[in-house]
Coordinates of N, CA and C in Angstrom, one line a residue:
M228 N 80.5 84.4 176.4 CA 79.5 83.4 176.5 C 79.3 82.8 177.0
M229 N 78.0 82.4 178.0 CA 77.7 81.0 178.8 C 77.1 80.1 178.8
N230 N 78.2 79.1 178.9 CA 77.3 77.6 179.0 C 77.0 77.3 180.1
T231 N 75.9 76.2 179.6 CA 75.0 75.3 180.8 C 75.4 74.1 181.2
I232 N 75.4 73.9 182.0 CA 75.9 72.3 182.3 C 75.1 71.8 183.5
T233 N 74.6 70.6 183.4 CA 73.7 69.5 183.7 C 74.1 69.1 184.8
L234 N 74.2 68.5 186.3 CA 74.7 68.1 186.9 C 73.7 66.7 187.4
T235 N 74.2 65.3 187.6 CA 73.5 64.5 188.1 C 73.5 64.3 189.9
E236 N 72.7 63.8 190.6 CA 73.2 63.4 192.0 C 74.5 62.4 191.9
K237 N 75.1 62.0 191.0 CA 76.4 61.6 191.3 C 77.6 62.0 191.4
D238 N 77.2 63.5 190.6 CA 78.2 64.5 190.6 C 78.7 65.4 191.7
I239 N 77.3 65.2 192.4 CA 77.6 66.1 193.7 C 78.6 66.3 194.7
Y240 N 79.5 65.0 194.7 CA 80.6 64.8 195.6 C 82.1 65.0 194.4
T241 N 81.9 65.3 193.4 CA 83.3 65.0 192.8 C 83.7 67.0 192.7
G242 N 84.7 67.2 192.4 CA 85.4 68.5 191.8 C 86.1 69.0 193.2
P243 N 86.6 70.2 193.4 CA 87.1 70.9 193.8 C 86.4 71.7 195.1
L244 N 85.2 72.0 194.7 CA 84.3 72.5 195.6 C 83.1 72.2 196.5
V245 N 83.2 71.7 197.4 CA 81.9 71.0 197.9 C 81.0 71.8 199.0
L246 N 80.0 71.9 199.2 CA 79.3 72.5 199.9 C 79.1 71.6 201.2
V247 N 79.6 72.1 202.5 CA 79.5 71.9 203.7 C 78.5 72.5 204.8
D248 N 77.7 71.8 205.7 CA 76.6 73.0 206.4 C 75.9 71.7 207.0
A249 N 75.3 72.2 207.8 CA 74.2 71.3 208.4 C 73.4 70.6 207.7
D250 N 72.9 71.0 206.6 CA 72.1 70.2 205.6 C 72.6 69.6 205.1
H251 N 74.0 69.2 204.7 CA 75.0 68.6 203.2 C 76.7 68.3 204.0
P252 N 76.1 67.5 205.2 CA 77.7 66.5 205.8 C 78.3 66.4 204.6
V253 N 79.9 66.4 205.0 CA 80.9 65.7 203.9 C 80.5 64.1 203.8
D254 N 80.3 63.3 203.2 CA 80.3 62.1 202.8 C 81.3 61.7 202.9
A255 N 81.3 60.4 203.4 CA 82.2 59.2 204.1 C 82.8 58.9 203.0
S256 N 82.8 58.7 201.7 CA 83.4 58.5 200.4 C 84.5 60.2 199.6
Y257 N 84.3 60.7 200.4 CA 85.4 61.6 200.2 C 86.5 62.0 200.7
E258 N 87.2 61.7 200.5 CA 89.1 61.6 200.3 C 89.6 62.8 200.1
T259 N 89.9 63.6 201.1 CA 90.7 64.7 201.1 C 91.5 65.1 201.7
K260 N 92.7 65.6 201.7 CA 93.5 66.2 203.4 C 93.0 67.3 203.1
L261 N 92.2 67.7 204.5 CA 91.5 69.2 204.6 C 92.4 69.8 206.0
V262 N 92.8 71.1 205.3 CA 93.5 71.8 206.6 C 92.8 73.3 207.0
S263 N 93.1 73.7 208.3 CA 92.8 74.5 208.7 C 92.9 76.4 208.1
V264 N 91.8 76.9 207.7 CA 92.8 78.3 206.8 C 93.3 79.4 207.4
E265 N 92.9 79.6 208.9 CA 93.5 80.1 209.5 C 93.2 80.0 211.0
S266 N 94.4 79.9 211.9 CA 94.1 79.5 213.2 C 93.0 80.9 214.1
D267 N 92.4 81.9 213.3 CA 91.7 83.0 213.9 C 90.2 82.1 213.2
Y268 N 90.3 80.9 212.3 CA 88.7 80.4 211.8 C 89.0 79.0 211.5
A269 N 89.4 78.4 212.9 CA 89.8 76.8 213.2 C 88.7 75.8 212.3
D270 N 87.6 76.4 212.6 CA 86.2 75.7 211.8 C 86.0 75.9 210.3
I271 N 86.8 76.8 209.9 CA 86.9 76.8 208.6 C 88.0 75.7 208.2
F272 N 87.7 74.6 206.9 CA 89.0 74.2 206.8 C 88.8 74.2 204.5
L273 N 89.6 74.5 204.2 CA 90.2 73.7 202.9 C 90.8 72.8 202.1
N274 N 90.9 72.0 200.8 CA 91.5 71.3 200.7 C 93.1 72.2 200.5
Q275 N 94.1 71.2 201.2 CA 95.2 71.5 201.3 C 95.9 72.2 200.2
K276 N 95.5 71.8 198.7 CA 96.3 72.6 197.8 C 95.6 73.6 197.4
A277 N 93.9 73.7 197.9 CA 93.6 75.2 197.6 C 94.1 76.1 198.7
A278 N 93.9 75.7 200.0 CA 94.7 76.6 201.0 C 96.1 76.8 200.8
T279 N 96.9 76.3 200.4 CA 98.3 76.5 199.7 C 98.3 77.5 198.5
V280 N 97.2 77.2 197.7 CA 97.4 78.6 196.5 C 96.9 79.9 197.2
L281 N 95.7 79.9 198.8 CA 95.2 80.8 198.9 C 96.3 81.6 199.8
A282 N 96.9 80.8 200.5 CA 97.8 81.4 201.4 C 99.1 82.4 200.6
N283 N 99.4 81.7 199.2 CA 100.0 82.4 198.0 C 99.6 83.8 197.9
I284 N 98.5 84.0 197.7 CA 97.5 85.0 197.0 C 97.9 85.8 198.1
F285 N 97.3 86.1 199.5 CA 97.8 86.7 200.3 C 99.3 86.8 200.8

């Protein structure tokens, strides 16, 4: 069963997943510790907790 959710403008910077690119820069109010995913991909960052979980998977 699929559920539909509706997000408002204020919901953009909430939750564990945030799109960041040239058109969507990180908002100054977004506070989290970001770490590099891997030295080969030094320009890709994840939330520290997400990076830890990903490292444990691999």
